[in-house]
């Protein structure tokens, strides 16, 4: 049976009351009909982008809905998933009184967005094997805890969280649970999308920046109940995904075969990379990864990072994150790029 959840009691009162900005194209849903548009103070001379984009990105949502087996009304698109995450903060967390829970080491933007929105961020570190500490998470919840952020597969550790832990948090927490699945397309684990009906407090975020290979166009996706999506829709900037991005995103989403081929190539390269990393003398641990990156623990991360920079290779030093002393995170590139990294690592003394 689906969990009962009164979403309205979680929305900030000002957002609940707010009458959203209604853009010209929102008011006129039938923009495909042959209409004369003299409503939005656009320049009428055609150049492909002289008109405002579809504020509801219907073509793209329709395709995503088909592929992900949800309805278009369960989707909100943003200028990257970073924008989607920010909208979630702004809709549900009251500045200077509410709080969220994040699980470091994890994606840094949750903390930055909490600070930007003046929301207190309760950090409950992952266990030493990078799993959520469910008991401590639930103990940290108070009457003002609105959201728990779970990043699975997690950046920078690479592992997916145990399904049992995520399920327990969804069942026990009377608030929103955001599962950030930015790297899900590289993983064999099942997405939490199929659980949206069962858990009305679940929000799943994904992105076209990773497996879909279009980080430059900035398109992030939020999947949730229709009720949650309609609240987020009230506050999203009217034209937050531009026309060129919508077109390019649709092209990529339609080309599933190419996306799958690229994902397979990246995963094959990851396996090759891992086997080569095993022979690098200063790499002590290679952590299993469900993403397109690998976290390694080395003898001296600052030193090794600087040596790689001197060889012209930029990776990410994650040592400042809790539980990540002396760790480096490497993104899997093309075969040629990976060869350059391995060569540089081998030449380091
Ligand atoms: C876990 C995670 N979530 C979200 C994002 C942001 O993605 P986007 O490019 O869609 O803003 C990233 C980017 O690195 C990420 O690692």
Short mmCIF file of C-alpha atoms and ligand atoms in Angstrom, two decimals:
data_model
loop_
_atom_site.label_atom_id
_atom_site.label_comp_id
_atom_site.label_asym_id
_atom_site.label_seq_id
_atom_site.Cartn_x
_atom_site.Cartn_y
_atom_site.Cartn_z
CA UNK A 1 0.00 0.00 0.00
CA UNK A 2 1.27 3.48 -0.82
CA UNK A 3 2.57 5.52 2.08
CA UNK A 4 0.26 8.38 3.10
CA UNK A 5 1.86 11.80 2.82
CA UNK A 6 0.33 15.24 2.90
CA UNK A 7 2.57 17.22 0.58
CA UNK A 8 0.82 20.53 1.21
CA UNK A 9 1.93 20.48 4.83
CA UNK A 10 5.56 20.43 3.61
CA UNK A 11 5.36 23.33 1.19
CA UNK A 12 6.48 26.75 2.41
CA UNK A 13 3.30 28.76 3.09
CA UNK A 14 4.37 31.60 0.76
CA UNK A 15 4.86 29.09 -2.09
CA UNK A 16 1.50 27.46 -1.40
CA UNK A 17 -0.17 30.87 -1.66
CA UNK A 18 1.87 32.08 -4.62
CA UNK A 19 0.18 32.66 -7.95
CA UNK A 20 2.78 31.61 -10.53
CA UNK A 21 3.94 33.83 -13.36
CA UNK A 22 1.96 32.85 -16.39
CA UNK A 23 4.00 33.16 -19.55
CA UNK A 24 2.52 33.79 -22.94
CA UNK A 25 3.24 30.25 -24.07
CA UNK A 26 1.82 28.73 -20.88
CA UNK A 27 -1.46 30.42 -21.54
CA UNK A 28 -1.48 29.21 -25.14
CA UNK A 29 -0.93 25.47 -25.00
CA UNK A 30 -1.75 24.93 -28.71
CA UNK A 31 1.35 26.64 -29.99
CA UNK A 32 1.57 24.13 -32.84
CA UNK A 33 -1.65 25.49 -34.31
CA UNK A 34 -1.36 28.17 -36.89
CA UNK A 35 -1.64 31.21 -34.61
CA UNK A 36 -0.34 34.75 -34.94
CA UNK A 37 1.79 35.45 -31.90
CA UNK A 38 1.93 39.11 -30.99
CA UNK A 39 1.89 38.57 -27.25
CA UNK A 40 5.46 38.29 -25.96
CA UNK A 41 7.32 41.28 -27.38
CA UNK A 42 9.55 39.02 -29.45
CA UNK A 43 11.34 40.06 -32.62
CA UNK A 44 9.15 38.59 -35.40
CA UNK A 45 11.96 37.93 -37.91
CA UNK A 46 12.71 34.21 -38.05
CA UNK A 47 16.21 33.00 -37.20
CA UNK A 48 15.32 29.75 -35.42
CA UNK A 49 15.46 31.19 -31.90
CA UNK A 50 13.56 34.47 -32.11
CA UNK A 51 10.62 32.96 -30.19
CA UNK A 52 10.62 32.01 -26.52
CA UNK A 53 10.97 28.26 -25.95
CA UNK A 54 8.16 25.97 -24.80
CA UNK A 55 8.08 26.64 -21.03
CA UNK A 56 6.81 23.12 -20.39
CA UNK A 57 9.26 21.38 -22.76
CA UNK A 58 6.46 19.05 -23.88
CA UNK A 59 8.25 17.16 -26.67
CA UNK A 60 11.20 16.32 -24.47
CA UNK A 61 9.05 15.36 -21.50
CA UNK A 62 6.89 13.14 -23.69
CA UNK A 63 9.93 11.16 -24.83
CA UNK A 64 11.39 10.92 -21.34
CA UNK A 65 8.01 9.80 -20.01
CA UNK A 66 7.90 7.00 -22.58
CA UNK A 67 11.41 5.79 -21.85
CA UNK A 68 11.17 6.06 -18.07
CA UNK A 69 7.58 4.75 -17.82
CA UNK A 70 6.17 7.74 -15.95
CA UNK A 71 3.69 10.39 -17.07
CA UNK A 72 4.84 13.76 -18.42
CA UNK A 73 3.10 15.39 -15.43
CA UNK A 74 5.57 13.59 -13.15
CA UNK A 75 8.52 15.37 -14.79
CA UNK A 76 10.10 18.77 -14.22
CA UNK A 77 13.10 19.85 -16.30
CA UNK A 78 15.75 22.25 -15.15
CA UNK A 79 18.87 24.08 -16.26
CA UNK A 80 20.92 21.11 -15.08
CA UNK A 81 19.90 19.04 -12.07
CA UNK A 82 21.61 21.72 -9.98
CA UNK A 83 18.67 24.01 -10.79
CA UNK A 84 16.20 21.25 -9.97
CA UNK A 85 17.86 20.73 -6.57
CA UNK A 86 17.71 24.47 -5.88
CA UNK A 87 13.99 24.56 -6.73
CA UNK A 88 13.40 21.72 -4.27
CA UNK A 89 15.11 23.71 -1.51
CA UNK A 90 13.18 26.86 -2.34
CA UNK A 91 9.78 25.15 -2.47
CA UNK A 92 10.02 23.18 0.75
CA UNK A 93 12.60 24.67 3.14
CA UNK A 94 11.90 27.81 5.15
CA UNK A 95 15.12 29.87 5.39
CA UNK A 96 16.66 30.10 8.86
CA UNK A 97 14.24 27.62 10.42
CA UNK A 98 14.17 24.36 8.42
CA UNK A 99 16.99 21.88 7.93
CA UNK A 100 18.03 19.11 5.57
CA UNK A 101 20.18 16.00 6.07
CA UNK A 102 23.08 15.20 3.75
CA UNK A 103 25.49 12.28 3.92
CA UNK A 104 29.12 13.29 3.30
CA UNK A 105 31.26 12.36 1.52
CA UNK A 106 28.82 13.25 -1.24
CA UNK A 107 28.02 15.72 -4.00
CA UNK A 108 29.02 19.17 -2.74
CA UNK A 109 26.13 21.14 -4.21
CA UNK A 110 23.61 19.97 -1.57
CA UNK A 111 25.63 21.82 1.07
CA UNK A 112 26.18 24.86 -1.16
CA UNK A 113 22.46 25.09 -1.95
CA UNK A 114 21.60 24.72 1.75
CA UNK A 115 23.96 27.63 2.53
CA UNK A 116 22.64 29.72 -0.36
CA UNK A 117 19.09 29.24 0.86
CA UNK A 118 20.04 29.73 4.52
CA UNK A 119 18.95 26.22 5.45
CA UNK A 120 20.81 24.35 8.13
CA UNK A 121 22.57 21.24 6.78
CA UNK A 122 22.82 18.34 9.23
CA UNK A 123 25.69 16.19 8.03
CA UNK A 124 25.49 12.50 8.94
CA UNK A 125 28.64 10.87 7.61
CA UNK A 126 28.46 7.63 5.68
CA UNK A 127 29.80 4.52 7.42
CA UNK A 128 33.41 3.52 6.67
CA UNK A 129 32.13 1.36 3.79
CA UNK A 130 30.32 4.42 2.41
CA UNK A 131 26.77 3.29 3.28
CA UNK A 132 24.10 5.47 4.91
CA UNK A 133 24.03 5.11 8.70
CA UNK A 134 20.26 4.76 8.83
CA UNK A 135 19.94 4.76 12.60
CA UNK A 136 21.94 7.98 13.01
CA UNK A 137 20.14 9.60 10.07
CA UNK A 138 16.72 8.90 11.58
CA UNK A 139 17.91 10.04 15.02
CA UNK A 140 19.03 13.37 13.48
CA UNK A 141 15.55 14.10 12.15
CA UNK A 142 13.63 16.80 14.03
CA UNK A 143 10.34 18.64 13.44
CA UNK A 144 12.08 21.02 11.00
CA UNK A 145 13.84 18.39 8.86
CA UNK A 146 12.32 18.68 5.42
CA UNK A 147 14.59 16.73 3.08
CA UNK A 148 17.12 13.89 3.18
CA UNK A 149 19.49 13.81 0.18
CA UNK A 150 20.72 10.38 -0.94
CA UNK A 151 23.16 10.26 -3.84
CA UNK A 152 23.14 6.79 -5.38
CA UNK A 153 25.46 5.95 -7.09
CA UNK A 154 27.29 8.33 -4.81
CA UNK A 155 29.74 10.97 -5.98
CA UNK A 156 32.67 10.77 -5.14
CA UNK A 157 32.71 7.25 -3.67
CA UNK A 158 31.12 5.52 -6.68
CA UNK A 159 29.01 2.96 -4.78
CA UNK A 160 25.24 2.63 -4.87
CA UNK A 161 23.58 2.65 -1.47
CA UNK A 162 21.94 -0.53 -0.22
CA UNK A 163 18.32 -0.72 -1.36
CA UNK A 164 17.26 -1.80 2.12
CA UNK A 165 18.73 1.39 3.62
CA UNK A 166 17.07 3.67 1.07
CA UNK A 167 13.77 1.85 1.55
CA UNK A 168 13.99 2.17 5.33
CA UNK A 169 14.61 5.92 5.07
CA UNK A 170 11.69 6.33 2.65
CA UNK A 171 9.40 4.39 4.98
CA UNK A 172 10.48 5.94 8.26
CA UNK A 173 11.05 9.61 7.40
CA UNK A 174 8.00 11.85 7.28
CA UNK A 175 9.54 14.29 4.83
CA UNK A 176 10.97 14.36 1.33
CA UNK A 177 13.68 11.95 0.23
CA UNK A 178 15.67 13.04 -2.82
CA UNK A 179 17.50 10.19 -4.54
CA UNK A 180 20.07 11.79 -6.85
CA UNK A 181 20.62 9.34 -9.69
CA UNK A 182 22.99 11.43 -11.80
CA UNK A 183 25.06 8.28 -12.53
CA UNK A 184 22.25 5.68 -12.71
CA UNK A 185 22.71 5.03 -16.45
CA UNK A 186 26.17 3.58 -15.76
CA UNK A 187 24.83 1.25 -13.09
CA UNK A 188 23.18 -2.14 -13.26
CA UNK A 189 21.16 -1.35 -10.15
CA UNK A 190 17.50 -0.54 -10.62
CA UNK A 191 16.41 3.11 -10.55
CA UNK A 192 14.08 4.25 -7.77
CA UNK A 193 11.76 5.66 -10.43
CA UNK A 194 9.61 2.54 -10.28
CA UNK A 195 8.87 3.32 -6.61
CA UNK A 196 7.34 6.77 -7.13
CA UNK A 197 3.80 5.45 -6.69
CA UNK A 198 4.67 3.53 -3.56
CA UNK A 199 6.47 6.47 -1.92
CA UNK A 200 4.76 9.86 -2.42
CA UNK A 201 7.65 11.47 -0.50
CA UNK A 202 10.21 10.29 -3.09
CA UNK A 203 11.89 12.64 -5.58
CA UNK A 204 14.32 11.17 -8.11
CA UNK A 205 16.72 13.48 -9.91
CA UNK A 206 18.65 12.52 -13.03
CA UNK A 207 20.65 14.45 -15.60
CA UNK A 208 21.60 14.48 -19.27
CA UNK A 209 25.12 15.67 -18.28
CA UNK A 210 26.68 12.27 -17.68
CA UNK A 211 25.70 9.15 -19.69
CA UNK A 212 23.69 11.22 -22.18
CA UNK A 213 26.80 13.22 -22.97
CA UNK A 214 25.31 16.71 -23.17
CA UNK A 215 26.66 18.48 -20.07
CA UNK A 216 27.09 21.64 -22.16
CA UNK A 217 23.38 22.16 -22.77
CA UNK A 218 22.44 21.96 -19.05
CA UNK A 219 19.40 19.72 -18.77
CA UNK A 220 18.49 18.05 -15.49
CA UNK A 221 15.37 16.03 -14.74
CA UNK A 222 13.20 15.70 -11.66
CA UNK A 223 10.71 12.84 -11.33
CA UNK A 224 8.13 12.85 -8.55
CA UNK A 225 4.41 12.71 -7.84
CA UNK A 226 2.22 15.04 -9.88
CA UNK A 227 1.57 17.03 -6.70
CA UNK A 228 5.27 17.66 -6.04
CA UNK A 229 5.92 18.50 -9.69
CA UNK A 230 3.07 21.02 -9.80
CA UNK A 231 4.52 22.79 -6.74
CA UNK A 232 7.98 22.98 -8.34
CA UNK A 233 6.38 24.19 -11.58
CA UNK A 234 4.93 27.17 -9.72
CA UNK A 235 8.37 28.53 -8.91
CA UNK A 236 10.54 27.49 -11.85
CA UNK A 237 11.65 30.37 -14.08
CA UNK A 238 9.23 30.32 -17.03
CA UNK A 239 11.81 29.65 -19.77
CA UNK A 240 14.46 27.80 -17.78
CA UNK A 241 15.40 25.33 -20.54
CA UNK A 242 16.29 27.16 -23.72
CA UNK A 243 15.18 26.13 -27.19
CA UNK A 244 18.57 24.88 -28.41
CA UNK A 245 18.93 22.76 -25.27
CA UNK A 246 15.46 21.29 -25.69
CA UNK A 247 16.21 20.37 -29.30
CA UNK A 248 19.62 18.84 -28.59
CA UNK A 249 18.31 16.98 -25.54
CA UNK A 250 15.45 15.50 -27.56
CA UNK A 251 17.89 14.39 -30.25
CA UNK A 252 20.01 12.58 -27.66
CA UNK A 253 17.07 11.05 -25.81
CA UNK A 254 15.74 9.71 -29.12
CA UNK A 255 19.11 8.17 -29.92
CA UNK A 256 19.08 5.57 -27.15
CA UNK A 257 21.24 3.21 -29.17
CA UNK A 258 24.10 5.70 -29.34
CA UNK A 259 23.79 6.52 -25.63
CA UNK A 260 23.92 2.80 -24.78
CA UNK A 261 26.95 2.28 -27.03
CA UNK A 262 28.80 5.14 -25.37
CA UNK A 263 27.90 3.90 -21.88
CA UNK A 264 29.18 0.44 -22.79
CA UNK A 265 32.41 1.91 -24.17
CA UNK A 266 32.91 3.92 -20.97
CA UNK A 267 32.22 0.88 -18.77
CA UNK A 268 34.66 -1.26 -20.80
CA UNK A 269 37.26 1.48 -20.42
CA UNK A 270 36.56 1.61 -16.68
CA UNK A 271 37.36 -2.10 -16.35
CA UNK A 272 40.59 -1.64 -18.31
CA UNK A 273 41.50 1.39 -16.21
CA UNK A 274 40.91 -0.48 -12.94
CA UNK A 275 43.16 -3.37 -14.00
CA UNK A 276 45.93 -0.89 -14.87
CA UNK A 277 45.51 1.09 -11.65
CA UNK A 278 46.19 -2.12 -9.73
CA UNK A 279 49.82 -1.94 -10.87
CA UNK A 280 50.49 1.63 -9.74
CA UNK A 281 52.65 1.38 -6.63
CA UNK A 282 51.24 4.38 -4.74
CA UNK A 283 47.56 3.39 -5.21
CA UNK A 284 46.49 1.58 -2.05
CA UNK A 285 42.76 1.03 -2.64
CA UNK A 286 40.53 1.14 -5.70
CA UNK A 287 36.90 1.54 -4.67
CA UNK A 288 34.17 -0.28 -6.64
CA UNK A 289 32.23 2.14 -8.80
CA UNK A 290 28.79 2.14 -10.41
CA UNK A 291 29.58 5.47 -12.08
CA UNK A 292 31.82 6.75 -14.89
CA UNK A 293 34.60 7.53 -12.42
CA UNK A 294 36.77 5.70 -9.92
CA UNK A 295 37.87 6.76 -6.44
CA UNK A 296 41.31 5.59 -5.36
CA UNK A 297 43.18 5.96 -2.10
CA UNK A 298 46.85 6.77 -2.48
CA UNK A 299 49.86 7.28 -0.22
CA UNK A 300 49.88 11.11 -0.54
CA UNK A 301 47.03 12.63 -2.55
CA UNK A 302 48.31 16.22 -2.60
CA UNK A 303 51.70 15.11 -3.91
CA UNK A 304 50.26 12.72 -6.54
CA UNK A 305 47.69 15.29 -7.63
CA UNK A 306 50.40 17.92 -8.19
CA UNK A 307 52.57 15.43 -10.07
CA UNK A 308 49.68 14.67 -12.42
CA UNK A 309 49.03 18.38 -12.95
CA UNK A 310 52.70 18.76 -13.90
CA UNK A 311 52.18 15.98 -16.46
CA UNK A 312 49.20 17.87 -17.88
CA UNK A 313 46.45 15.63 -16.46
CA UNK A 314 43.69 17.05 -14.27
CA UNK A 315 41.80 14.74 -11.94
CA UNK A 316 40.00 15.57 -8.68
CA UNK A 317 41.59 15.53 -5.25
CA UNK A 318 38.81 14.56 -2.82
CA UNK A 319 40.99 14.49 0.30
CA UNK A 320 39.20 17.37 1.99
CA UNK A 321 35.97 15.35 2.19
CA UNK A 322 35.23 13.33 5.34
CA UNK A 323 36.38 9.68 5.10
CA UNK A 324 38.27 10.55 1.94
CA UNK A 325 41.77 11.39 3.21
CA UNK A 326 44.29 10.78 0.45
CA UNK A 327 41.73 10.01 -2.22
CA UNK A 328 41.68 10.99 -5.86
CA UNK A 329 38.73 10.70 -8.22
CA UNK A 330 39.37 9.90 -11.87
CA UNK A 331 36.79 10.31 -14.61
CA UNK A 332 36.83 7.64 -17.33
CA UNK A 333 37.59 9.31 -20.64
CA UNK A 334 38.22 8.02 -24.16
CA UNK A 335 40.70 5.15 -24.63
CA UNK A 336 43.28 7.73 -25.68
CA UNK A 337 42.71 10.00 -22.67
CA UNK A 338 42.83 7.04 -20.29
CA UNK A 339 46.10 5.94 -21.85
CA UNK A 340 47.52 9.43 -21.19
CA UNK A 341 46.49 9.16 -17.52
CA UNK A 342 47.96 5.65 -17.11
CA UNK A 343 51.19 6.72 -18.77
CA UNK A 344 51.43 9.73 -16.45
CA UNK A 345 50.72 7.56 -13.39
CA UNK A 346 53.38 5.05 -14.43
CA UNK A 347 55.97 7.80 -14.85
CA UNK A 348 55.42 9.17 -11.37
CA UNK A 349 58.12 8.33 -8.85
C1 LIG B 1 25.65 13.51 -7.94
C2 LIG B 1 25.47 14.65 -8.86
N1 LIG B 1 24.29 15.25 -8.93
C3 LIG B 1 24.08 16.29 -9.75
C4 LIG B 1 25.10 16.79 -10.54
C5 LIG B 1 24.81 18.00 -11.38
O1 LIG B 1 24.40 17.65 -12.61
P1 LIG B 1 23.90 18.71 -13.68
O2 LIG B 1 24.96 18.82 -14.70
O3 LIG B 1 22.63 18.09 -14.21
O4 LIG B 1 23.62 20.01 -12.97
C6 LIG B 1 26.36 16.20 -10.50
C7 LIG B 1 27.46 16.73 -11.32
O5 LIG B 1 28.60 16.41 -11.19
C8 LIG B 1 26.54 15.10 -9.64
O6 LIG B 1 27.74 14.50 -9.53
#
